[in-house]
PDB file of C-alpha atoms in Angstrom:
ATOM      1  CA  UNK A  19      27.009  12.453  19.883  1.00  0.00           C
ATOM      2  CA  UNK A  20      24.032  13.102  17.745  1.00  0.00           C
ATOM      3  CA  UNK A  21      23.757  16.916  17.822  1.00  0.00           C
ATOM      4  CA  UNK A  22      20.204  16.943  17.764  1.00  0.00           C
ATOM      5  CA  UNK A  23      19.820  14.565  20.841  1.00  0.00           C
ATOM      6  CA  UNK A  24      18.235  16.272  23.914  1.00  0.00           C
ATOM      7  CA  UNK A  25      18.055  15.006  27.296  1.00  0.00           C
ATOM      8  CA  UNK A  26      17.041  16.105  30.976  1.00  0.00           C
ATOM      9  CA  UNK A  27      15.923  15.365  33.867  1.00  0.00           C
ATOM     10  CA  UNK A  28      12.146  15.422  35.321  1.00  0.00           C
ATOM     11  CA  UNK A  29      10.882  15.834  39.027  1.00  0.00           C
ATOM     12  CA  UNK A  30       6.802  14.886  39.705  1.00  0.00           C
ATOM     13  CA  UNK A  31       6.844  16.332  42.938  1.00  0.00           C
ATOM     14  CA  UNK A  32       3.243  16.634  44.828  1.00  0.00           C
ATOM     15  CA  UNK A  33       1.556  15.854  48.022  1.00  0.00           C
ATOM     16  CA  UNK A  34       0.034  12.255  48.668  1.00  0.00           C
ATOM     17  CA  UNK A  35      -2.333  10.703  46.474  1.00  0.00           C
ATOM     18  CA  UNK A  36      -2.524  12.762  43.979  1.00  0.00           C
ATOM     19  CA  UNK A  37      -1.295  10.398  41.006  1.00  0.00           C
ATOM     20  CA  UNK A  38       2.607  11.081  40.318  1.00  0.00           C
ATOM     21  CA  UNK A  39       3.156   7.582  40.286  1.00  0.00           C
ATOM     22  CA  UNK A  40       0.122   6.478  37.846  1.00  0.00           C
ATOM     23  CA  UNK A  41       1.314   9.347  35.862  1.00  0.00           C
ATOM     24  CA  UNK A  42       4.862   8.110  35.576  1.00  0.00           C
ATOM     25  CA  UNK A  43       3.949   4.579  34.611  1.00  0.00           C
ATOM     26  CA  UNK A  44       1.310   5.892  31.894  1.00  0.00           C
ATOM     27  CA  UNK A  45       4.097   7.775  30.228  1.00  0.00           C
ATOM     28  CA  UNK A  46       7.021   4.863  30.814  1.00  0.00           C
ATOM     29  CA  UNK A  47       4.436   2.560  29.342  1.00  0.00           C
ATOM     30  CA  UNK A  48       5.852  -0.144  32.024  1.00  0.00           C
ATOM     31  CA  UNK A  49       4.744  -0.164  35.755  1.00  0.00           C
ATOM     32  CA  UNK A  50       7.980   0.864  37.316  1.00  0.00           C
ATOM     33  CA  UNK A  51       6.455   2.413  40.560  1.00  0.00           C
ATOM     34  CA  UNK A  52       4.070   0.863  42.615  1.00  0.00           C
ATOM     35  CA  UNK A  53       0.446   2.602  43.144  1.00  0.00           C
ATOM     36  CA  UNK A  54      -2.525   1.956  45.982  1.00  0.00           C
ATOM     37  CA  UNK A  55      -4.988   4.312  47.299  1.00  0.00           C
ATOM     38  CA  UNK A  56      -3.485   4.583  50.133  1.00  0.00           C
ATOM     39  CA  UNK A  57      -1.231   7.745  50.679  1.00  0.00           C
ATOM     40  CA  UNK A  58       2.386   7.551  51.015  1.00  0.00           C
ATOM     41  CA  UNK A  59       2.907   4.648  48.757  1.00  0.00           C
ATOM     42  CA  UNK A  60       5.959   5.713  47.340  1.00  0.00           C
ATOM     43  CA  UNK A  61       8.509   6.235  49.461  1.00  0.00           C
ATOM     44  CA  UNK A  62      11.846   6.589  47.853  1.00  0.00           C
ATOM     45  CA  UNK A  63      13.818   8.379  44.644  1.00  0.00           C
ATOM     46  CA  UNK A  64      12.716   6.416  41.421  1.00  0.00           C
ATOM     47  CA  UNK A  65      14.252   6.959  38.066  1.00  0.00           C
ATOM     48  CA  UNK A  66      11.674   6.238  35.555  1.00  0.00           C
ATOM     49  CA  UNK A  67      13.201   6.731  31.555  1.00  0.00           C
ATOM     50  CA  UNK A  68      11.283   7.593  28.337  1.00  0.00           C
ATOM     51  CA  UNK A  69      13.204   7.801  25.056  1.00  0.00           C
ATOM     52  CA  UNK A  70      11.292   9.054  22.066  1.00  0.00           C
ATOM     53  CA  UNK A  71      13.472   9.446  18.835  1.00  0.00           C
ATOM     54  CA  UNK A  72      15.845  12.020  19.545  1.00  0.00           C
ATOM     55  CA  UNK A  73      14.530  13.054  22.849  1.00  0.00           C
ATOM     56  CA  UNK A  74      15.079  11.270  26.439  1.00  0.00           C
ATOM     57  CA  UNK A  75      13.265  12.473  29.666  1.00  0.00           C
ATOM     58  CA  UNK A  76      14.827  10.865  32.633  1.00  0.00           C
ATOM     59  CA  UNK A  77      11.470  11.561  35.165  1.00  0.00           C
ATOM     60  CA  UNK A  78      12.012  11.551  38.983  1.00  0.00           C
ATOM     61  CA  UNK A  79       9.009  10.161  40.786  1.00  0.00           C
ATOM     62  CA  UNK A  80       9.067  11.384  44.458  1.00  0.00           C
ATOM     63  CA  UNK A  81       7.039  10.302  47.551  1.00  0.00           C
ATOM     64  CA  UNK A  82       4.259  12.633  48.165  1.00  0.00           C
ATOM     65  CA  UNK A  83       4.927  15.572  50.561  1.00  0.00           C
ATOM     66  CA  UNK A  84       2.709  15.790  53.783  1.00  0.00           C
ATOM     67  CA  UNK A  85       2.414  17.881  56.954  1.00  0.00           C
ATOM     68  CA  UNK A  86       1.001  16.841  60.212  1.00  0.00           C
ATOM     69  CA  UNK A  87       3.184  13.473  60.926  1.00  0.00           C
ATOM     70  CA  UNK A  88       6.248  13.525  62.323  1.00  0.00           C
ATOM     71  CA  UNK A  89       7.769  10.545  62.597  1.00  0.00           C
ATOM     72  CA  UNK A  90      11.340   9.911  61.154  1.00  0.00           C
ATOM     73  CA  UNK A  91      10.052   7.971  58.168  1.00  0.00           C
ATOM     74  CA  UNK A  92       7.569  10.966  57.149  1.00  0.00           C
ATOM     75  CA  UNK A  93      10.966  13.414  57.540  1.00  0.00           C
ATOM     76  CA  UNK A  94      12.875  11.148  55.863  1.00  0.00           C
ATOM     77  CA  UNK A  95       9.855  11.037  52.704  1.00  0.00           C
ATOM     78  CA  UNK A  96       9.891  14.876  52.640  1.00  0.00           C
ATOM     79  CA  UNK A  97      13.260  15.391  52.645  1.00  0.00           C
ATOM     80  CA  UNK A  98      13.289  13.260  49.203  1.00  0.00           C
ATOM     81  CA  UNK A  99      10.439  14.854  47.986  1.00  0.00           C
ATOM     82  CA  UNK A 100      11.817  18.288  48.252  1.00  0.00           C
ATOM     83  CA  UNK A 101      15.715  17.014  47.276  1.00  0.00           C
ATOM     84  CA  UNK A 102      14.305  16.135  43.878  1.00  0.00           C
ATOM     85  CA  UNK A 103      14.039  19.595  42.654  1.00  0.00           C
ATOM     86  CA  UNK A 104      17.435  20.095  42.757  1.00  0.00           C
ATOM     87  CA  UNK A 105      19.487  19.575  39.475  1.00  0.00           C
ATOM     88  CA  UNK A 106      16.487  18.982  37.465  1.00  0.00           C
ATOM     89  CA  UNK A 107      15.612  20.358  34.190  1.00  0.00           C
ATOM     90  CA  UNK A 108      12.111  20.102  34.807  1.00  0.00           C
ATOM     91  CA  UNK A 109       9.711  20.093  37.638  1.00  0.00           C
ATOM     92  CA  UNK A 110       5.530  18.781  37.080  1.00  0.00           C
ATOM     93  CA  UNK A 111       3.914  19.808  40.312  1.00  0.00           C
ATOM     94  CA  UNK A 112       1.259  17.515  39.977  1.00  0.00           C
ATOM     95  CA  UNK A 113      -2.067  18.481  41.674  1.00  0.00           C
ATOM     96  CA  UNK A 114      -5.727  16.964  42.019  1.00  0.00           C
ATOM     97  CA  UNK A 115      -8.511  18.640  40.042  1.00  0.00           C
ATOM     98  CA  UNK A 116     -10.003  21.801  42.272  1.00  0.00           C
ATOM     99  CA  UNK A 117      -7.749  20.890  45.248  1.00  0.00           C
ATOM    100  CA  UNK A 118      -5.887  23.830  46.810  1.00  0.00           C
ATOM    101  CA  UNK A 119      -5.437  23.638  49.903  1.00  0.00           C
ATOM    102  CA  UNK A 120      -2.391  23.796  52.884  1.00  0.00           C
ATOM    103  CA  UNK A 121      -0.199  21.104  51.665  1.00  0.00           C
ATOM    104  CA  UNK A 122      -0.458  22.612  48.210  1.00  0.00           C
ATOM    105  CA  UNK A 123       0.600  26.612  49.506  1.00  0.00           C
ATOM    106  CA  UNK A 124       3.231  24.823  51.278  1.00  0.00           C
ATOM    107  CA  UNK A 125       4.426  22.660  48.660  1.00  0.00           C
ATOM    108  CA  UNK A 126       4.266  26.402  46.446  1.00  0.00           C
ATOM    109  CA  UNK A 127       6.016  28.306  48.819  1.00  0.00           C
ATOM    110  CA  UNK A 128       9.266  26.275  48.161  1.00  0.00           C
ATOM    111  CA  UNK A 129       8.626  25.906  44.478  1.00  0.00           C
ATOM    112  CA  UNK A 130       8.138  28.756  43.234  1.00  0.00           C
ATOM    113  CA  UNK A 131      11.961  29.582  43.584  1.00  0.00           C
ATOM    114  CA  UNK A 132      12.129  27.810  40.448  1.00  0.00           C
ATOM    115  CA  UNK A 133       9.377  29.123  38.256  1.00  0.00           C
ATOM    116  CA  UNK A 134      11.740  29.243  35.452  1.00  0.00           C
ATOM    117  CA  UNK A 135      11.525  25.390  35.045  1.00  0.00           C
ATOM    118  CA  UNK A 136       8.353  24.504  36.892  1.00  0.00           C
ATOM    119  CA  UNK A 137       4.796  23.650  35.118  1.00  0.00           C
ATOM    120  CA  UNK A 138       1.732  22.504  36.909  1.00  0.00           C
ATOM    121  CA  UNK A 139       0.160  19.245  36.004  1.00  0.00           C
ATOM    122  CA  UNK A 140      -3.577  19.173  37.072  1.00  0.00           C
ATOM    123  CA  UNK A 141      -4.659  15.439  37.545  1.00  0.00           C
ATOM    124  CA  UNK A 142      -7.660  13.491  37.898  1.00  0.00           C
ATOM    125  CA  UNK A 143     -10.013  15.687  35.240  1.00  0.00           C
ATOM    126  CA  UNK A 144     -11.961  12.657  34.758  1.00  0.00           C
ATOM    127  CA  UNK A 145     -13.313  13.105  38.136  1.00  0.00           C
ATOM    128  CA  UNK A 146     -15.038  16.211  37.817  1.00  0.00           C
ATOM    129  CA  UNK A 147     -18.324  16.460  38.472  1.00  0.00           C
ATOM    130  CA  UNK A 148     -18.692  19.106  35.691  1.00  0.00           C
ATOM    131  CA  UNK A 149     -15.734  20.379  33.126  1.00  0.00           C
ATOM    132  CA  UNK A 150     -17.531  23.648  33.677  1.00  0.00           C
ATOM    133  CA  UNK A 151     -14.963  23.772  37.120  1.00  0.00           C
ATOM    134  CA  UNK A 152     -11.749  23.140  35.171  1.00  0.00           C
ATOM    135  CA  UNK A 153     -10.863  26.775  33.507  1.00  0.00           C
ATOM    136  CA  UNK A 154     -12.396  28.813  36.999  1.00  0.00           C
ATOM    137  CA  UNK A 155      -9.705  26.578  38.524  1.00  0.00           C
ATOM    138  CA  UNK A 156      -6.983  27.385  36.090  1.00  0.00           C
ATOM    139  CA  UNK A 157      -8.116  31.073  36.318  1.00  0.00           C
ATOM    140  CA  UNK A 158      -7.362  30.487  39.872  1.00  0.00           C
ATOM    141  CA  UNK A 159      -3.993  28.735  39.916  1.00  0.00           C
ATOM    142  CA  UNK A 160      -3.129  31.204  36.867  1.00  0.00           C
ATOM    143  CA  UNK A 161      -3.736  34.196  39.242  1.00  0.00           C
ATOM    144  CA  UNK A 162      -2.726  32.086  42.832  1.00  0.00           C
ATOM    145  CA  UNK A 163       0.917  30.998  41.119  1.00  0.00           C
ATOM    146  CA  UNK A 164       1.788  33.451  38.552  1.00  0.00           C
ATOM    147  CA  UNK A 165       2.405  31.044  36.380  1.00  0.00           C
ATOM    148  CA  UNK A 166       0.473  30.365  32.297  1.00  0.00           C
ATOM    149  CA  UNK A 167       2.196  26.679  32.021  1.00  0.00           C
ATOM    150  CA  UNK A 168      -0.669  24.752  33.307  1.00  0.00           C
ATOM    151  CA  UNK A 169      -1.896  21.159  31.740  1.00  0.00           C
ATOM    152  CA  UNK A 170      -5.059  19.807  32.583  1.00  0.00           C
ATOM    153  CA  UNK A 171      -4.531  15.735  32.548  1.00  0.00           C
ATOM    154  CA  UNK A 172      -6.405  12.199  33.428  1.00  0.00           C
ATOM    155  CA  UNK A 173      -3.097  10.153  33.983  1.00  0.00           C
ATOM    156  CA  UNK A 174      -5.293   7.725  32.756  1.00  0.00           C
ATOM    157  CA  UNK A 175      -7.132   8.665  30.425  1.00  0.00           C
ATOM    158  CA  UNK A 176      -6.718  11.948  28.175  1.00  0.00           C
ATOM    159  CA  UNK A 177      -4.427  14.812  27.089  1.00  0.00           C
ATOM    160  CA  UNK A 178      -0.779  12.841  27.977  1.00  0.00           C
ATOM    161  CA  UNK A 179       0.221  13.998  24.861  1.00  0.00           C
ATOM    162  CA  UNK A 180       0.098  17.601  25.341  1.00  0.00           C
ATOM    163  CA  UNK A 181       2.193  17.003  28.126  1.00  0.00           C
ATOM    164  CA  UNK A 182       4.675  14.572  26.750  1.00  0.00           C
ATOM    165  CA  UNK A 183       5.175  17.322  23.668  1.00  0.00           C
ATOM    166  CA  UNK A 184       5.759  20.226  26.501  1.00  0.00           C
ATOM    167  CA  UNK A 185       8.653  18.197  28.725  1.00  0.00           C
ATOM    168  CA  UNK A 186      10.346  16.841  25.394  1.00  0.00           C
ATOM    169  CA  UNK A 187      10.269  20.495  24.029  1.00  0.00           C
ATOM    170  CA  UNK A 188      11.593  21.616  27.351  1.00  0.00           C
ATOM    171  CA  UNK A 189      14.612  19.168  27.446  1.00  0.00           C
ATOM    172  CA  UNK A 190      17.653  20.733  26.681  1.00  0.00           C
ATOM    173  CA  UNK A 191      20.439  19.689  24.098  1.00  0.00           C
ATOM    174  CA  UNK A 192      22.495  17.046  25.694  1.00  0.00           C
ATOM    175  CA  UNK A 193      24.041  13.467  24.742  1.00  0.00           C
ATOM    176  CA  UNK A 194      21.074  10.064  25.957  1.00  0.00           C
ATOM    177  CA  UNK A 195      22.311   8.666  29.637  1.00  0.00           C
ATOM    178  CA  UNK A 196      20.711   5.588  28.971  1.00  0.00           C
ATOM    179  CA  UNK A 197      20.254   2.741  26.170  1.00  0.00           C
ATOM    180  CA  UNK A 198      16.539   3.816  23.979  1.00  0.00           C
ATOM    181  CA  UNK A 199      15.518   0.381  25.393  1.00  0.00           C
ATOM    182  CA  UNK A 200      15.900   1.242  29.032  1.00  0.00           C
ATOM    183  CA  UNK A 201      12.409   2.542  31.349  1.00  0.00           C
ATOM    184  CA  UNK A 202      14.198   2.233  34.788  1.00  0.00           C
ATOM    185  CA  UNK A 203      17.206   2.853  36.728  1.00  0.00           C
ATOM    186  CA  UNK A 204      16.769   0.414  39.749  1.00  0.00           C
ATOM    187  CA  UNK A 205      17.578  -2.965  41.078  1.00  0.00           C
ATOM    188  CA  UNK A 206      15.529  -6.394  40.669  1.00  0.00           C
ATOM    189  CA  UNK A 207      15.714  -6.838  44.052  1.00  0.00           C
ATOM    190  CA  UNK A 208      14.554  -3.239  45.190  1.00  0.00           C
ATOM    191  CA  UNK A 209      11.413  -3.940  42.468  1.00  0.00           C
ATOM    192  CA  UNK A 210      10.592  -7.055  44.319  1.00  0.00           C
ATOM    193  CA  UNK A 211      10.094  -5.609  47.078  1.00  0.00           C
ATOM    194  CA  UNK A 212       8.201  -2.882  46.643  1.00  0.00           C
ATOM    195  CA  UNK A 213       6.040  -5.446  44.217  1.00  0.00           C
ATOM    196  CA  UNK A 214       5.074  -7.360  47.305  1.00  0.00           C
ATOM    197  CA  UNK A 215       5.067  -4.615  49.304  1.00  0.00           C
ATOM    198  CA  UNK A 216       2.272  -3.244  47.184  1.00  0.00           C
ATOM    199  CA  UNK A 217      -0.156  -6.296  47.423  1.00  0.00           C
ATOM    200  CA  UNK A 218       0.488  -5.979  51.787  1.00  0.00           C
ATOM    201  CA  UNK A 219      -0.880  -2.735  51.084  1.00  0.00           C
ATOM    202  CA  UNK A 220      -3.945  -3.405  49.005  1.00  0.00           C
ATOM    203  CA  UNK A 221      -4.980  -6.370  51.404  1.00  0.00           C
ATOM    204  CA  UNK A 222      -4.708  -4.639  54.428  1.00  0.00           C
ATOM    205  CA  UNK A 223      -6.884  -1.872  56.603  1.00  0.00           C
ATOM    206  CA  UNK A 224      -5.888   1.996  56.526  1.00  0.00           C
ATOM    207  CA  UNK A 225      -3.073   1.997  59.402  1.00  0.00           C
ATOM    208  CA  UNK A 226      -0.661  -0.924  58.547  1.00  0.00           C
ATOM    209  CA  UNK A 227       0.754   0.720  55.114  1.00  0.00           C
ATOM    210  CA  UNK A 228       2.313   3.033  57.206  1.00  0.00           C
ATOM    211  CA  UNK A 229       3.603   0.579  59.531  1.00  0.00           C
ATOM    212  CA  UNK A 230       4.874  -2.372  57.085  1.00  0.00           C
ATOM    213  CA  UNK A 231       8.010  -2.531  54.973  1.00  0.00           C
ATOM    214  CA  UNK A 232       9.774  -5.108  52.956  1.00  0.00           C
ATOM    215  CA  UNK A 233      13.140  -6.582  52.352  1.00  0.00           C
ATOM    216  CA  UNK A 234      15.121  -9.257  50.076  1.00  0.00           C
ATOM    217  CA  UNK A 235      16.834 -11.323  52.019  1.00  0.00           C
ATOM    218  CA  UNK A 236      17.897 -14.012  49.149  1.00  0.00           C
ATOM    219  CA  UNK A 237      17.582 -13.318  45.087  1.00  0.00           C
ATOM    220  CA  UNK A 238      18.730 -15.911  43.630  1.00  0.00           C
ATOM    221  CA  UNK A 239      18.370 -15.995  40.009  1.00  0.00           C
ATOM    222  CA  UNK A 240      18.716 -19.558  38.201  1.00  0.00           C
ATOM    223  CA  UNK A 241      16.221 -21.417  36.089  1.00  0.00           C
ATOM    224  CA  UNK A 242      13.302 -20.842  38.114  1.00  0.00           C
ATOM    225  CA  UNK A 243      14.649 -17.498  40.483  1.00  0.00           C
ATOM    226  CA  UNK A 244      14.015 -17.761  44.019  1.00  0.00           C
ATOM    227  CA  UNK A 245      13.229 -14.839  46.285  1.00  0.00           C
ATOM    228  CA  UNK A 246      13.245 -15.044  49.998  1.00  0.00           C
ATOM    229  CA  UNK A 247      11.945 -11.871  51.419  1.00  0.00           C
ATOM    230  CA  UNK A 248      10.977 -10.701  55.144  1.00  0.00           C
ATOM    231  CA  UNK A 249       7.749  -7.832  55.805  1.00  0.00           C
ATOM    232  CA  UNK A 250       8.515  -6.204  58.841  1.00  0.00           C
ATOM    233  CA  UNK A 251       5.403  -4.445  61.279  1.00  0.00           C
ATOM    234  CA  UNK A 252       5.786  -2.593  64.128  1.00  0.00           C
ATOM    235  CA  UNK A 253       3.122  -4.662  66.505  1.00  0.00           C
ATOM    236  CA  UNK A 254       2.453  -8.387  67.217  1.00  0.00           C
ATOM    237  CA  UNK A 255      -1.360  -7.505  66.145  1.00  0.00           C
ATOM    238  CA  UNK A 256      -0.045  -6.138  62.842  1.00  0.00           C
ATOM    239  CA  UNK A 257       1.576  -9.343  62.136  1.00  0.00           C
ATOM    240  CA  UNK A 258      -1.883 -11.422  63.489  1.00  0.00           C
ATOM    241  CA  UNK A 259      -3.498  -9.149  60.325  1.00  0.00           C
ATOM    242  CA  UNK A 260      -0.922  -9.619  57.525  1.00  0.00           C
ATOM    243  CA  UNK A 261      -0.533 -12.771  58.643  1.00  0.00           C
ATOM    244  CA  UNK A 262      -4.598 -13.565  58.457  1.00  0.00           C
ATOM    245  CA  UNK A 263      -6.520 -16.620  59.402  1.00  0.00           C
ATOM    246  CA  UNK A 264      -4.957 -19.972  59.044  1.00  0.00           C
ATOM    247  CA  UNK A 265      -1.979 -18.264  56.990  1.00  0.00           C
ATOM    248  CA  UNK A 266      -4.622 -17.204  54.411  1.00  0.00           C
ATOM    249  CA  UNK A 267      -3.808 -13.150  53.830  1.00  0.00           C
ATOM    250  CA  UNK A 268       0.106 -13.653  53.233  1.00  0.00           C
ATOM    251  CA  UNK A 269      -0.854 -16.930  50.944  1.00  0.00           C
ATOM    252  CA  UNK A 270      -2.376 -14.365  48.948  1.00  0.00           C
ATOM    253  CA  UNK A 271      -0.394 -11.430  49.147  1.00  0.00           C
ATOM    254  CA  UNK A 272       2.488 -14.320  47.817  1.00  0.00           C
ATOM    255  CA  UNK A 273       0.339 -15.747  44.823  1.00  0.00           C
ATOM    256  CA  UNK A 274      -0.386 -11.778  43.830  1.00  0.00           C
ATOM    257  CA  UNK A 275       3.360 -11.430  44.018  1.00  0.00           C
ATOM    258  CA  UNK A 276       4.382 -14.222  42.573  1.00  0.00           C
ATOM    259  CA  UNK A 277       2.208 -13.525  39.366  1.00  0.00           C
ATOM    260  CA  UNK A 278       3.910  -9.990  39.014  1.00  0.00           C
ATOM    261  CA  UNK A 279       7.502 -11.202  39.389  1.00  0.00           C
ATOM    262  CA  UNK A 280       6.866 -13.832  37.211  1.00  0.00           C
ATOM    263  CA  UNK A 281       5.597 -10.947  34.529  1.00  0.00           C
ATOM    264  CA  UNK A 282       8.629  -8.675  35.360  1.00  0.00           C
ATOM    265  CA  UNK A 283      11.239 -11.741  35.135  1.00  0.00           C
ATOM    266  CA  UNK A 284       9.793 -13.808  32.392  1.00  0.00           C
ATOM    267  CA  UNK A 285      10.923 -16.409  34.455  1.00  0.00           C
ATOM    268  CA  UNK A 286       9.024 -18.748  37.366  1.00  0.00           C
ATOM    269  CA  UNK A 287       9.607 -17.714  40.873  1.00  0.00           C
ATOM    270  CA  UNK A 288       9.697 -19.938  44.073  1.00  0.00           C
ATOM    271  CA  UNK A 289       8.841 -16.810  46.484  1.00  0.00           C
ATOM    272  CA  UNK A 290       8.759 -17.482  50.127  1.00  0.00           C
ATOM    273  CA  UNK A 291       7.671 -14.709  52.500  1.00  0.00           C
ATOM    274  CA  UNK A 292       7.952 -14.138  56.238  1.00  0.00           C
ATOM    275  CA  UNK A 293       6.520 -11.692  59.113  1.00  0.00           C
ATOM    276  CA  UNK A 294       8.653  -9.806  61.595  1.00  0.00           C
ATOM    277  CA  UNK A 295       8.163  -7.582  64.666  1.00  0.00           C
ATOM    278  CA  UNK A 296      10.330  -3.941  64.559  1.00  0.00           C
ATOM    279  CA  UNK A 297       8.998  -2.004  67.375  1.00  0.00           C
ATOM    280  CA  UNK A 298       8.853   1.233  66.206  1.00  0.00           C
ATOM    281  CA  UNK A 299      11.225   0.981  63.268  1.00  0.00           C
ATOM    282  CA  UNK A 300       9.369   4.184  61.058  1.00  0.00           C
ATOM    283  CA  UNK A 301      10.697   6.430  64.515  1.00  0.00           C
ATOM    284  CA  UNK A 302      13.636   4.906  63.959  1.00  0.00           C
ATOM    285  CA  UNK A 303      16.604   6.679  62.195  1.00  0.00           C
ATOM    286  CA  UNK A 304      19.120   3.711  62.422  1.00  0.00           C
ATOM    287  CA  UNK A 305      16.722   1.160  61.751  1.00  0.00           C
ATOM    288  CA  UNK A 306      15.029   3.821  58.913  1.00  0.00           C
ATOM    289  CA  UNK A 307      19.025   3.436  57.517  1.00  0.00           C
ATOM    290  CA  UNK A 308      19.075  -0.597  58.097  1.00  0.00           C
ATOM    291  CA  UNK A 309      16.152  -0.895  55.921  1.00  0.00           C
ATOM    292  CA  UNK A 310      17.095   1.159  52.918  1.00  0.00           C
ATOM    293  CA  UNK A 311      15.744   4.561  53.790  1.00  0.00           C
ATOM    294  CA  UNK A 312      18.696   6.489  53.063  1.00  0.00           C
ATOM    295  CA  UNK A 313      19.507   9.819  51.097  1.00  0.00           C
ATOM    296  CA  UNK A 314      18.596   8.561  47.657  1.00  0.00           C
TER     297      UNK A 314
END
C-alpha cells in the first residue's frame, strides 16, 4: 500500500430537495443518481466514488429525510437516511440557501452527536435573490449549530472546489477500496431502473412519484442488450396516466430511457416496458421487501 494513500467514506445526508444528489453527480463527474424536482427521488443507499491522485472519497448519497408521512416506504427512506451516518468518516449536511426550518432542527438534533466529523454544505447560492443574505445566514447557522465548517456551494455552478479540497483533506490515511477508474458501486440492472424510473417521474403530475416504482424483470446483455422491466402504481387511474393516451406517455418515457441506457451501455437496447397494479404496495412492508426496499 502506498503510504500516502487516504481514503474514507462520505454521507450527504439532508431533507428532500435540497440537491444531495446533483451534488454527488457534479463531483463523480458521471450521473450515478437520478435527480427530478420532485421530492423523495432518491430512495435508497448509493455509493458514488471519486479518486483524485492519492486521495479516494467513497460519498454516500441518502434519500432525503422528511416528517409528516408515515407510510412504510417514508420509514423505510428515513431509516436509510439516518443509517448513513454511521461508520462514516465524513458527514455534508447539505442544506438550501436561507432555509431553516423543522425538518432541518430535526435533522440537527440527531447530528450533532457527531460534530467531530460533520460540515454543513449550503446549496443553491445561485438562487439568492441578493448575496447580501448569505454571511447573515452563516452568522446564523454559525451561532444556531456551533459549528465554523460551513461551505457555501451552487452544486452547479461555483465553489465545488473548496469543498472537494475540505473532504479530501479530511480523509484519513487508509489503502483505495476501489480501482481509480471506478464512480459507482451498484448493479446495471438497479441503474436501469431507477433510469426509467426517473423519466415516469418527470412526465407525470405531483402524486404518482410517490406511488410508482420500477423493476428488471429480464437483462439480458448480448449484442444489442435487452431489458424487460415492469412500473408498478398503486391505482388503476395511476396506470390510465403513465400509461397516457393511445399508449403515448410510456412510448415516451421508453424512447427517454432507451437513449440513457444506450449512453450508460455503449451498446443498443431493445427496452420493453409494462404497467402493473400494487394496491398499496408503499404501506406495504413485505411488498416494500419484494421490491428491493431493504436495509441497504
Amino acid at each position: 500500500m502506498d503510504r500516502n494513500q487516504k481514503t474514507g467514506f462520505v454521507t450527504l445526508i439532508g431533507k428532500t430537495n435540497v440537491g444531495k444528489s446533483t451534488l454527488l453527480n457534479k463531483i463523480i463527474d458521471q450521473k450515478i443518481s437520478i435527480t427530478s424536482r420532485k421530492p423523495q427521488t432518491t430512495r435508497h443507499r448509493l455509493l458514488g466514488i471519486k479518486t483524485k491522485d492519492t486521495s479516494q472519497a467513497i460519498f454516500v448519497d441518502t434519500p432525503g429525510y422528511h416528517i409528516g408521512q408515515k407510510r412504510a416506504l417514508n420509514k423505510h427512506m428515513n431509516k436509510v437516511a439516518l443509517g448513513s451516518m454511521e461508520g462514516v468518516d465524513l458527514i455534508l449536511f447539505v442544506i438550501e440557501a436561507t432555509r431553516w426550518a423543522q425538518e432541518e432542527e430535526e435533522l440537527f438534533s440527531r447530528l450533532k452527536f457527531h460534530k467531530d466529523k460533520l460540515l454543513i454544505v449550503i446549496n443553491k447560492i445561485d438562487k439568492l435573490k441578493s448575496k447580501n443574505e448569505l454571511l447573515p445566514f452563516i452568522e446564523f447557522l454559525r451561532l444556531e449549530t456551533g459549528l465554523d465548517k460551513i461551505i457555501p456551494i451552487s452544486a452547479l455552478k461555483s465553489n465545488l472546489n473548496t469543498l472537494e479540497s475540505e473532504i479530501f483533506e479530511f480523509l484519513p490515511i487508509g489503502k483505495h477500496l476501489y480501482p481509480a477508474d471506478q464512480v459507482a458501486d451498484t448493479t446495471l440492472r438497479f441503474m436501469a431502473s431507477e433510469i426509467i424510473r426517473e423519466k415516469c417521474i418527470t412526465r407525470v403530475g405531483d402524486e404518482i412519484p410517490y406511488r410508482l416504482t420500477c423493476m428488471i424483470d429480464d437483462f439480458i446483455e448480448e449484442e444489442i442488450i435487452h431489458i424487460n422491466a415492469t412500473i408498478f402504481v398503486e391505482k388503476e387511474s395511476q396506470k390510465g396516466i403513465l400509461i397516457g393516451e393511445s399508449g403515448n406517455r410510456l412510448k415516451s418515457i421508453g424512447i427517454a430511457a432507451r437513449k440513457d441506457l444506450e449512453k450508460l451501455l455503449s451498446k443498443k437496447v431493445m427496452l420493453k416496458l409494462w404497467v402493473k397494479v400494487k394496491k398499496d404496495w408503499t404501506d406495504n412492508q413485505a411488498l416494500l421487501s419484494s421490491m428491493g426496499y431493504k436495509g441497504d
